[in-house]
Coordinates of C-alpha atoms in Angstrom, one line a residue:
M1 CA -10.7 -7.6 25.4
N2 CA -9.8 -10.9 27.1
R3 CA -11.4 -13.9 25.7
F4 CA -12.1 -16.9 27.8
F5 CA -14.1 -19.1 25.5
R6 CA -11.8 -21.3 23.5
P7 CA -13.4 -23.2 20.5
L8 CA -13.0 -26.9 20.3
I9 CA -11.0 -27.9 17.2
F10 CA -13.0 -30.1 14.8
V11 CA -10.4 -31.1 12.3
F12 CA -12.8 -32.9 10.0
F13 CA -14.7 -29.7 9.3
F14 CA -11.6 -28.4 7.6
S15 CA -10.4 -31.6 5.8
L16 CA -11.8 -30.3 2.5
L17 CA -10.4 -26.8 3.0
S18 CA -7.0 -28.2 4.0
V19 CA -6.9 -30.4 0.9
Q20 CA -7.8 -27.4 -1.2
V21 CA -5.1 -25.2 0.4
T22 CA -2.5 -28.0 -0.1
L23 CA -3.4 -28.4 -3.7
A24 CA -3.4 -24.7 -4.3
Q25 CA 0.0 -24.4 -2.7
S26 CA 1.4 -27.1 -4.9
L27 CA 0.0 -25.4 -8.0
R28 CA 0.7 -21.8 -7.0
P29 CA 3.3 -19.6 -8.7
K30 CA 6.6 -19.5 -7.0
F31 CA 6.4 -16.2 -5.1
E32 CA 9.8 -16.8 -3.7
R33 CA 12.6 -16.2 -6.2
K34 CA 15.0 -18.9 -7.0
P35 CA 17.3 -18.8 -3.9
S36 CA 19.8 -16.0 -4.5
D37 CA 23.4 -16.9 -4.6
F38 CA 24.5 -13.6 -3.0
D39 CA 23.5 -11.3 -0.2
V40 CA 23.7 -7.6 -0.6
Q41 CA 25.3 -5.9 2.4
H42 CA 25.3 -2.2 1.4
Y43 CA 24.3 0.1 -1.5
I44 CA 26.0 3.5 -2.2
I45 CA 23.7 5.4 -4.5
R46 CA 24.8 8.6 -6.2
T47 CA 22.1 10.3 -8.2
R48 CA 21.7 13.5 -10.2
F49 CA 19.0 14.6 -12.7
D50 CA 18.1 16.2 -16.0
R51 CA 14.6 17.6 -15.2
Q52 CA 13.7 18.7 -18.7
K53 CA 14.5 15.2 -20.1
K54 CA 13.2 13.5 -17.0
M55 CA 16.4 11.5 -16.8
V56 CA 18.4 10.0 -13.9
F57 CA 22.1 9.8 -13.9
G58 CA 23.2 7.1 -11.4
D59 CA 26.4 5.8 -9.9
T60 CA 25.7 2.8 -7.6
T61 CA 28.1 0.6 -5.7
V62 CA 26.8 -2.8 -4.6
R63 CA 28.7 -4.5 -1.8
L64 CA 27.8 -8.2 -1.4
K65 CA 28.7 -11.6 0.0
P66 CA 28.5 -14.8 -2.1
L67 CA 26.2 -17.4 -0.6
K68 CA 28.0 -20.2 -2.5
N69 CA 31.5 -21.0 -3.5
D70 CA 32.6 -20.6 -7.1
F71 CA 30.5 -17.5 -7.4
N72 CA 31.3 -15.8 -10.7
T73 CA 28.2 -14.2 -12.2
L74 CA 26.2 -11.4 -10.6
L75 CA 22.6 -10.7 -11.7
L76 CA 21.0 -7.5 -10.6
D77 CA 17.5 -6.1 -11.4
A78 CA 17.9 -3.1 -13.7
V79 CA 15.1 -1.9 -16.0
G80 CA 15.7 0.6 -18.8
M81 CA 19.2 1.5 -17.8
R82 CA 22.1 2.3 -20.1
F83 CA 25.4 1.4 -18.5
Q84 CA 28.5 3.3 -19.1
T85 CA 30.9 1.4 -16.9
V86 CA 30.7 -1.7 -14.6
R87 CA 33.8 -2.1 -12.5
L88 CA 35.2 -4.1 -9.6
E89 CA 36.0 -1.9 -6.6
P90 CA 38.4 -0.7 -5.3
E91 CA 40.6 -2.0 -8.1
G92 CA 38.6 -0.2 -10.8
K93 CA 38.8 -3.3 -12.9
D94 CA 36.3 -3.3 -15.8
L95 CA 33.9 -6.2 -15.9
N96 CA 32.1 -7.7 -18.8
F97 CA 28.3 -7.5 -18.7
K98 CA 25.2 -7.9 -20.8
T99 CA 21.7 -6.6 -20.3
N100 CA 18.1 -7.7 -21.0
D101 CA 14.8 -6.0 -20.4
Q102 CA 14.9 -6.8 -16.7
Q103 CA 18.5 -7.4 -15.5
I104 CA 22.2 -6.8 -15.9
I105 CA 24.3 -9.9 -16.0
I106 CA 27.9 -9.2 -14.8
K107 CA 30.7 -11.7 -15.4
L108 CA 33.1 -11.4 -12.5
D109 CA 36.9 -11.5 -12.9
R110 CA 37.2 -14.8 -11.0
N111 CA 35.4 -17.3 -8.8
Y112 CA 34.6 -16.0 -5.3
S113 CA 34.0 -18.0 -2.1
I114 CA 31.5 -17.5 0.7
S115 CA 34.3 -16.2 2.9
E116 CA 34.9 -13.2 0.6
E117 CA 33.1 -9.9 0.0
L118 CA 33.2 -7.8 -3.1
S119 CA 32.0 -4.5 -4.5
V120 CA 30.8 -3.7 -7.9
R121 CA 30.3 -0.1 -9.1
L122 CA 27.9 0.7 -11.9
V123 CA 27.6 4.0 -13.7
Y124 CA 24.4 4.4 -15.8
S125 CA 21.6 6.7 -17.1
A126 CA 17.9 6.0 -17.3
K127 CA 14.6 7.6 -18.2
P128 CA 12.5 5.7 -15.7
E129 CA 8.9 4.7 -16.6
K130 CA 8.5 3.9 -12.9
G131 CA 10.3 4.4 -9.7
V132 CA 11.2 8.0 -10.1
Y133 CA 8.6 10.7 -10.8
F134 CA 9.1 14.2 -12.0
V135 CA 6.4 16.7 -11.0
D136 CA 6.1 20.2 -12.4
A137 CA 5.6 23.3 -10.2
L138 CA 2.0 24.3 -9.8
K139 CA 0.7 27.8 -9.6
K140 CA -2.9 29.0 -8.9
N141 CA -3.8 32.7 -9.4
S142 CA -0.1 33.5 -9.9
K143 CA 0.6 32.0 -6.4
L144 CA 3.0 29.0 -6.1
V145 CA 1.2 26.0 -4.6
H146 CA 4.2 23.8 -4.7
S147 CA 7.6 23.8 -6.4
A148 CA 8.8 21.3 -9.0
Q149 CA 9.4 17.9 -7.3
I150 CA 11.2 14.6 -7.9
W151 CA 10.2 11.7 -5.7
T152 CA 10.5 7.9 -5.7
Q153 CA 8.0 5.1 -5.2
G154 CA 9.6 1.7 -4.7
E155 CA 6.8 -0.7 -3.8
S156 CA 6.4 -3.3 -5.1
Q157 CA 9.1 -3.6 -7.8
E158 CA 9.9 0.0 -8.9
S159 CA 13.3 0.6 -7.3
R160 CA 14.9 -1.4 -10.1
H161 CA 14.0 1.4 -12.5
W162 CA 16.4 3.9 -10.9
F163 CA 19.2 1.9 -9.3
P164 CA 20.5 -1.6 -10.0
S165 CA 19.7 -3.9 -7.1
N166 CA 18.4 -7.2 -5.8
D167 CA 14.9 -5.8 -5.8
F168 CA 13.0 -8.4 -3.8
P169 CA 11.7 -7.9 -0.2
D170 CA 13.6 -10.7 1.5
D171 CA 17.1 -9.2 0.7
K172 CA 17.8 -6.5 3.2
A173 CA 20.8 -4.2 3.2
T174 CA 22.0 -0.8 4.5
T175 CA 22.0 2.2 2.1
E176 CA 23.8 5.4 1.6
Q177 CA 22.6 8.1 -0.8
F178 CA 24.3 11.2 -2.4
L179 CA 21.5 13.3 -4.0
T180 CA 22.7 16.3 -6.1
V181 CA 20.0 18.9 -6.4
D182 CA 19.5 22.6 -7.4
K183 CA 20.6 25.2 -4.9
G184 CA 17.7 26.1 -2.5
E185 CA 16.1 22.7 -2.8
T186 CA 15.7 20.2 0.0
A187 CA 16.4 16.5 -0.4
I188 CA 14.8 14.1 2.1
S189 CA 15.9 10.5 2.3
N190 CA 16.4 7.5 4.6
G191 CA 18.3 7.7 7.8
E192 CA 20.7 10.4 9.0
L193 CA 21.6 13.5 7.0
V194 CA 25.4 13.3 7.3
E195 CA 26.3 16.4 5.4
T196 CA 25.4 18.8 2.6
I197 CA 28.1 19.4 0.1
P198 CA 28.2 22.6 -2.1
E199 CA 29.3 21.7 -5.6
Q200 CA 31.3 23.8 -8.0
D201 CA 28.5 24.1 -10.5
G202 CA 26.2 25.7 -7.9
T203 CA 24.3 22.5 -7.0
V204 CA 24.2 20.9 -3.6
T205 CA 24.7 17.3 -2.7
F206 CA 22.8 15.8 0.3
H207 CA 24.5 12.8 1.9
Y208 CA 22.2 10.4 3.8
K209 CA 23.2 7.2 5.6
M210 CA 20.7 4.5 6.7
P211 CA 22.7 2.2 9.0
V212 CA 19.9 -0.4 9.6
V213 CA 19.1 -3.1 7.0
H214 CA 15.9 -2.7 5.0
S215 CA 14.2 -4.0 1.9
T216 CA 15.0 -2.3 -1.4
Y217 CA 11.5 -1.1 -2.0
L218 CA 11.8 1.1 1.1
T219 CA 14.7 3.1 -0.3
S220 CA 13.5 6.6 -1.3
F221 CA 14.1 10.3 -1.8
I222 CA 12.1 13.4 -2.2
I223 CA 13.4 16.6 -3.7
G224 CA 11.7 20.1 -3.8
N225 CA 11.2 23.3 -1.8
Y226 CA 10.0 22.5 1.7
T227 CA 9.6 24.0 5.1
K228 CA 10.6 21.6 7.9
I229 CA 8.7 21.6 11.2
E230 CA 10.6 19.8 14.0
D231 CA 9.2 17.8 16.9
Q232 CA 10.5 15.1 19.2
H233 CA 9.4 11.8 20.7
G234 CA 11.9 11.0 23.4
P235 CA 15.2 10.7 21.6
I236 CA 13.6 10.4 18.2
P237 CA 13.6 13.6 16.1
L238 CA 10.4 14.0 14.0
G239 CA 10.4 16.1 10.8
F240 CA 7.3 17.3 9.1
Y241 CA 8.0 18.6 5.6
V242 CA 5.3 20.8 4.1
Y243 CA 5.1 23.4 1.3
P244 CA 6.3 26.9 2.2
G245 CA 3.5 28.9 3.8
Q246 CA 1.8 25.7 5.1
T247 CA 3.3 25.5 8.6
Q248 CA -0.1 25.3 10.3
L249 CA -0.9 22.3 8.2
A250 CA 2.0 20.4 9.7
Q251 CA 0.6 20.6 13.2
K252 CA -2.9 19.7 12.1
A253 CA -1.8 16.7 10.1
F254 CA 1.3 15.4 11.9
G255 CA 1.0 16.9 15.4
K256 CA -0.1 13.6 16.9
T257 CA 2.8 11.6 15.5
G258 CA 4.7 11.5 18.8
D259 CA 1.6 10.2 20.7
M260 CA 1.0 7.6 18.0
M261 CA 4.6 6.4 18.4
R262 CA 4.2 6.3 22.2
I263 CA 1.1 4.1 21.9
F264 CA 2.6 1.7 19.4
E265 CA 5.7 1.3 21.5
E266 CA 3.5 0.6 24.6
V267 CA 1.2 -2.0 22.9
T268 CA 4.0 -3.8 21.1
G269 CA 6.7 -3.5 23.8
V270 CA 9.2 -2.6 21.1
K271 CA 10.7 0.9 20.9
Y272 CA 10.6 2.8 17.6
P273 CA 13.6 1.0 15.9
Y274 CA 15.2 3.8 13.9
N275 CA 17.1 7.1 14.4
K276 CA 14.5 9.5 13.0
Y277 CA 11.0 9.8 11.5
D278 CA 10.2 12.2 8.7
Q279 CA 6.9 12.8 6.9
T280 CA 6.8 14.7 3.6
M281 CA 3.9 15.7 1.4
V282 CA 4.2 15.4 -2.3
A283 CA 2.1 16.2 -5.4
G284 CA 0.8 13.7 -7.9
F285 CA 1.2 10.7 -5.6
N286 CA -1.3 8.0 -6.6
L287 CA -1.4 6.5 -3.2
G288 CA -2.4 7.8 0.2
G289 CA 1.1 7.3 1.6
M290 CA 4.2 5.1 1.5
E291 CA 6.2 3.9 4.5
N292 CA 9.7 4.5 3.1
I293 CA 12.0 3.7 6.0
T294 CA 12.3 6.7 8.4
A295 CA 11.0 8.9 5.6
T296 CA 7.3 8.4 4.9
T297 CA 5.9 9.9 1.7
L298 CA 2.3 11.3 1.8
A299 CA -0.1 12.5 -0.9
D300 CA -0.7 16.3 -0.5
T301 CA -4.3 15.7 -1.6
E302 CA -4.8 13.6 1.5
I303 CA -2.9 15.8 3.9
F304 CA -4.8 18.9 2.8
F305 CA -7.9 17.3 4.4
A306 CA -6.4 18.1 7.8
N307 CA -7.3 21.8 7.2
F308 CA -10.9 20.7 7.8
E309 CA -12.1 19.3 11.1
F310 CA -14.3 16.7 9.3
G311 CA -11.2 15.4 7.5
R312 CA -8.7 15.1 10.3
G313 CA -9.9 11.6 11.4
A314 CA -9.0 10.2 8.0
V315 CA -5.6 11.9 8.0
Y316 CA -4.9 10.5 11.5
D317 CA -5.7 7.0 10.1
L318 CA -3.3 7.6 7.3
V319 CA -0.5 8.9 9.5
S320 CA -0.9 6.1 12.0
H321 CA -1.1 3.5 9.3
E322 CA 2.2 4.6 7.7
L323 CA 3.9 5.0 11.1
A324 CA 2.7 1.5 12.1
H325 CA 4.7 0.1 9.2
S326 CA 7.9 1.0 11.1
W327 CA 7.1 -2.1 13.1
F328 CA 5.0 -4.1 10.6
G329 CA 6.6 -4.0 7.2
N330 CA 9.9 -2.2 7.9
L331 CA 11.2 -3.9 11.0
V332 CA 9.7 -7.3 10.0
T333 CA 8.9 -7.5 6.3
C334 CA 6.8 -9.9 4.2
K335 CA 9.1 -12.5 2.7
N336 CA 7.4 -12.3 -0.7
W337 CA 4.4 -10.5 -2.1
S338 CA 1.9 -13.3 -1.4
E339 CA 2.5 -12.4 2.3
L340 CA 1.8 -8.7 1.9
W341 CA -1.1 -8.9 4.3
L342 CA 1.5 -9.2 7.2
N343 CA 2.5 -5.6 6.3
E344 CA -0.8 -4.0 5.3
G345 CA -3.2 -5.9 7.5
F346 CA -1.3 -5.1 10.6
A347 CA -0.9 -1.4 9.6
T348 CA -4.6 -1.2 9.1
F349 CA -5.3 -2.9 12.4
M350 CA -3.0 -0.5 14.2
E351 CA -5.1 2.4 12.9
A352 CA -7.9 0.9 15.0
V353 CA -5.6 0.4 17.9
Y354 CA -4.6 4.1 17.9
R355 CA -8.3 5.0 17.9
E356 CA -8.9 2.5 20.8
K357 CA -6.2 4.1 22.9
T358 CA -7.3 7.7 22.3
N359 CA -11.1 7.5 21.7
G360 CA -12.1 4.2 23.4
R361 CA -13.3 0.8 22.6
N362 CA -16.4 1.9 20.7
D363 CA -14.4 3.8 18.1
Y364 CA -12.0 0.8 17.8
I365 CA -14.9 -1.5 17.0
R366 CA -16.4 1.1 14.7
K367 CA -13.2 1.1 12.7
V368 CA -12.8 -2.7 12.6
K369 CA -16.4 -3.1 11.5
D370 CA -16.0 -0.4 8.8
D371 CA -13.0 -2.3 7.5
A372 CA -14.9 -5.6 7.5
D373 CA -17.8 -4.0 5.6
Q374 CA -15.5 -2.5 3.0
F375 CA -14.0 -5.9 2.3
M376 CA -17.4 -7.6 2.1
N377 CA -18.8 -4.9 -0.2
S378 CA -15.9 -5.3 -2.6
Y379 CA -15.4 -9.0 -2.4
G380 CA -16.1 -10.6 -5.8
V381 CA -17.6 -7.3 -7.1
S382 CA -14.8 -4.8 -7.8
E383 CA -11.9 -7.1 -6.8
T384 CA -10.8 -10.6 -7.8
P385 CA -11.3 -12.9 -4.8
H386 CA -8.2 -14.2 -3.1
G387 CA -7.1 -15.2 0.4
L388 CA -4.9 -13.1 2.7
Y389 CA -2.2 -15.5 1.8
N390 CA -2.5 -14.4 -1.8
L391 CA -2.2 -17.1 -4.5
L392 CA -2.8 -14.4 -7.1
A393 CA -0.1 -12.0 -6.0
D394 CA 1.6 -10.5 -9.0
P395 CA 4.2 -7.8 -8.3
N396 CA 3.9 -6.6 -11.8
D397 CA 0.3 -5.8 -11.3
D398 CA -0.2 -4.0 -8.0
D399 CA -4.0 -4.1 -8.4
S400 CA -3.7 -7.9 -7.7
M401 CA -2.4 -7.2 -4.2
F402 CA -3.2 -3.7 -2.9
D403 CA -6.9 -4.2 -2.3
T404 CA -9.5 -4.4 0.5
T405 CA -8.7 -8.1 1.1
T406 CA -5.0 -7.3 1.9
Y407 CA -5.8 -4.2 3.9
Q408 CA -9.3 -4.2 5.4
K409 CA -9.9 -7.9 5.7
G410 CA -6.3 -8.2 7.0
G411 CA -7.0 -5.7 9.8
A412 CA -10.3 -7.2 10.7
V413 CA -8.9 -10.8 10.8
I414 CA -6.1 -9.6 13.1
H415 CA -8.8 -8.2 15.4
T416 CA -10.5 -11.6 15.4
L417 CA -7.2 -13.3 16.1
R418 CA -6.8 -11.0 19.1
E419 CA -10.2 -11.9 20.3
T420 CA -9.6 -15.6 19.7
V421 CA -6.3 -16.0 21.7
G422 CA -7.1 -13.3 24.3
D423 CA -5.8 -9.8 24.7
E424 CA -2.8 -10.4 26.9
P425 CA -1.5 -13.5 25.0
F426 CA -2.0 -11.6 21.7
W427 CA 0.1 -8.6 22.6
R428 CA 2.7 -10.9 24.3
A429 CA 2.9 -12.9 21.1
I430 CA 3.2 -9.7 19.0
N431 CA 6.2 -8.7 21.1
I432 CA 7.9 -12.0 20.6
Y433 CA 7.1 -12.0 16.8
L434 CA 8.7 -8.6 16.4
Q435 CA 11.7 -9.3 18.5
R436 CA 12.3 -12.8 17.0
H437 CA 12.1 -11.6 13.4
K438 CA 13.4 -8.0 13.7
F439 CA 15.3 -6.8 10.6
N440 CA 14.3 -9.9 8.9
S441 CA 11.5 -11.4 6.7
V442 CA 8.4 -13.2 7.8
E443 CA 5.7 -15.6 6.5
T444 CA 2.2 -16.4 7.8
T445 CA 3.6 -19.5 9.5
D446 CA 5.8 -17.3 11.7
L447 CA 2.8 -15.4 13.0
Q448 CA 0.8 -18.6 13.5
K449 CA 3.7 -20.3 15.3
V450 CA 4.1 -17.5 17.9
M451 CA 0.4 -17.2 18.5
E452 CA 0.2 -20.9 19.2
E453 CA 3.2 -20.9 21.4
V454 CA 1.9 -18.1 23.6
S455 CA -1.8 -19.0 23.7
G456 CA -1.4 -22.8 23.9
Q457 CA -4.0 -23.2 21.1
D458 CA -3.9 -25.1 17.9
L459 CA -4.8 -22.4 15.4
D460 CA -4.7 -24.3 12.1
W461 CA -8.5 -23.9 11.9
F462 CA -8.2 -20.2 12.3
F463 CA -5.5 -19.6 9.7
N464 CA -7.0 -22.1 7.2
Q465 CA -10.4 -20.3 7.1
W466 CA -9.4 -16.7 7.6
V467 CA -5.9 -16.4 6.1
R468 CA -5.5 -19.2 3.6
G469 CA -9.1 -19.5 2.7
T470 CA -11.3 -17.1 0.8
G471 CA -14.8 -15.7 1.2
Y472 CA -16.7 -15.0 4.4
P473 CA -19.6 -16.6 6.4
R474 CA -23.2 -15.8 5.6
L475 CA -25.6 -16.9 8.3
K476 CA -29.4 -17.3 8.2
V477 CA -30.9 -17.5 11.6
E478 CA -34.4 -18.9 12.2
R479 CA -35.8 -18.9 15.7
S480 CA -38.8 -20.3 17.6
F481 CA -39.9 -20.3 21.2
N482 CA -41.6 -23.0 23.2
L483 CA -43.6 -21.2 26.0
Q484 CA -44.4 -24.3 28.0
K485 CA -40.8 -25.5 28.1
K486 CA -39.3 -22.0 28.0
T487 CA -37.0 -23.1 25.3
L488 CA -35.5 -20.9 22.5
T489 CA -34.6 -22.9 19.4
L490 CA -32.2 -21.4 16.9
T491 CA -31.5 -23.0 13.5
I492 CA -28.4 -21.4 12.0
T493 CA -27.5 -22.1 8.4
Q494 CA -24.3 -21.2 6.6
T495 CA -25.3 -20.1 3.1
Q496 CA -22.0 -19.0 1.6
E497 CA -21.2 -20.7 -1.7
A498 CA -18.4 -23.2 -1.1
Q499 CA -16.1 -22.9 -4.1
G500 CA -12.4 -22.7 -4.5
L501 CA -10.9 -22.0 -1.1
T502 CA -14.2 -20.7 0.4
P503 CA -15.2 -23.3 3.0
A504 CA -18.8 -24.6 3.2
V505 CA -18.4 -24.4 7.0
F506 CA -16.7 -21.7 9.0
V507 CA -15.9 -22.3 12.7
L508 CA -17.5 -19.4 14.5
P509 CA -17.2 -19.2 18.3
M510 CA -19.7 -16.5 19.2
N511 CA -21.7 -15.0 22.1
L512 CA -25.5 -15.0 21.8
Q513 CA -27.3 -12.3 23.6
I514 CA -30.9 -12.9 24.5
K515 CA -33.1 -10.2 25.7
T516 CA -36.3 -11.0 27.6
K517 CA -38.5 -9.0 30.0
E518 CA -36.5 -10.5 32.8
G519 CA -33.2 -9.0 31.5
I520 CA -30.3 -10.1 29.3
Q521 CA -29.0 -13.6 29.0
N522 CA -25.6 -14.4 27.4
E523 CA -24.8 -17.8 25.9
A524 CA -21.5 -19.0 24.3
I525 CA -22.2 -21.1 21.2
L526 CA -19.9 -22.7 18.6
V527 CA -21.3 -22.6 15.1
N528 CA -19.4 -25.3 13.2
K529 CA -21.9 -27.0 10.9
R530 CA -23.6 -26.1 7.7
I531 CA -27.0 -26.4 9.4
Q532 CA -27.1 -26.4 13.1
T533 CA -29.8 -26.2 15.8
F534 CA -29.4 -24.9 19.3
S535 CA -31.9 -25.3 22.1
L536 CA -31.5 -22.9 25.0
K537 CA -33.4 -22.5 28.3
V538 CA -34.7 -18.9 28.8
N539 CA -36.7 -17.2 31.6
S540 CA -39.4 -15.9 29.3
R541 CA -40.2 -15.2 25.7
P542 CA -37.2 -13.4 23.9
T543 CA -37.9 -10.0 22.7
E544 CA -34.6 -9.8 20.8
I545 CA -31.6 -12.0 20.0
Q546 CA -28.2 -10.9 18.7
L547 CA -25.2 -13.0 17.6
D548 CA -21.8 -11.6 18.3
K549 CA -22.9 -8.2 19.6
E550 CA -19.3 -7.5 20.6
E551 CA -18.2 -7.9 16.9
K552 CA -15.4 -10.3 17.8
I553 CA -15.9 -11.7 14.3
P554 CA -16.8 -8.6 12.2
I555 CA -16.4 -10.4 8.8
K556 CA -19.8 -12.0 8.5
L557 CA -23.3 -11.3 7.3
I558 CA -26.3 -12.4 9.4
K559 CA -29.9 -12.5 8.3
Y560 CA -32.5 -13.1 10.9
N561 CA -36.0 -14.2 10.1
S562 CA -38.4 -11.3 10.4
Q563 CA -39.9 -12.4 13.7
V564 CA -39.9 -15.2 16.2
Q565 CA -42.1 -18.0 15.2
A566 CA -45.4 -18.4 17.1
D567 CA -45.3 -19.8 20.6
R568 CA -46.0 -23.5 20.7

């Protein structure tokens, strides 16, 4: 999908949009938190449960480094927790603290400097309204469908409901979990299973260790009765956790995981960055899936579709989407929730890439176009309009972020970016982007910078209209043919309503395909005015014309006049 046509940059077409973007940024909410005065290094999280009361009993140690001298007060996100003790470790010294609806504020025993490290251990209980979900066992016709389950969901800000933390995506730390469960149950969590410890009361503690830093919202566990099916991709163990008696489902739903991993490694040039990859089905999950690091959670209602041939394509999309987050979202993570499209748009795009590598270009384009259509059908109807860079992002209202703009528009725009810079520069830039920012946080400007570096193009126009801007182009195409001069005249009008961050004029470099009785003629045109006329020499009277037949810009609506005007 190399692209040789490079659009000229007409800055004045974007002067109004640039002013609007600048104004909106100056007025926007502060998506970044006030700069933190500490950096969490490691969490040790010990958890047990009272299932009847749906309570969590936690014991979390937070190891951190101050980012300023005279550091003497620690603020952690903690919702609905009752703290029994808060102590400095390893001394075991009690610390004074107070709580509000959202945080625990801990007064340290002295001032600490940036050269020091300290650990605070908090023992608490909670009955979480979010974050941890208790699911009852389900029977049908006296047959057990699934056992009772307990599972977590951290995105966007739910981890703070079950362990005290700096619950924001730009603070990454390693984690260690000790999960005490009933005998016979399985606990699945992040990273390596270090040991299982039989307890004197008949319970069992699963000890997991995740040695690679990650954002808090990716910390997870699942508890229930499961059968594990094992597979391998090179050195990476793959675990598929399904309900007992559903072993055939594991292969149908997850059997292509190794192939997906291989393809994603090849296109990005970055090996899968972790030590394992598990996928577990759960009941009552209100999402399709969640990319918890090394331990993806998936809704059983979605996975069951793999039992039917007609449903497997959708399951493959879901599985590839969540796996793609291992690179886009987990390895590099949106710095704040206004940048969520860098996680979800890329994961959606990689669904199409997997199709391209397995089924061919046509299926790739079909997926990209379907995504574009979903976005356009929802825009301004069932969803509040916003840009990919989301000025309306509200982590307390997931509906403001997890929508077709963030996902489907995001994926389609990344496809257009690929077409704009060219296939080889695009993937080379993606490799640099992932390597440069691995285990760290990213913003839109990081992506733009690397794409410009590799392609040699100024992409302000692209990111202003497709990422920072809103809406999409609507084109009306009128055509006439002069038989004597053999000239096709096209008048293209952009009819989208220019309001807010929606530009009156999109810059649209497109191919025009003209069919005549003599054959097919292709012309590269640049649509960059509200009303624009093109005069093109042709061999004979056109029988058909088509703008952007290759769908390099899938987010657009084109209305052609019903027929070519009479010959003159």
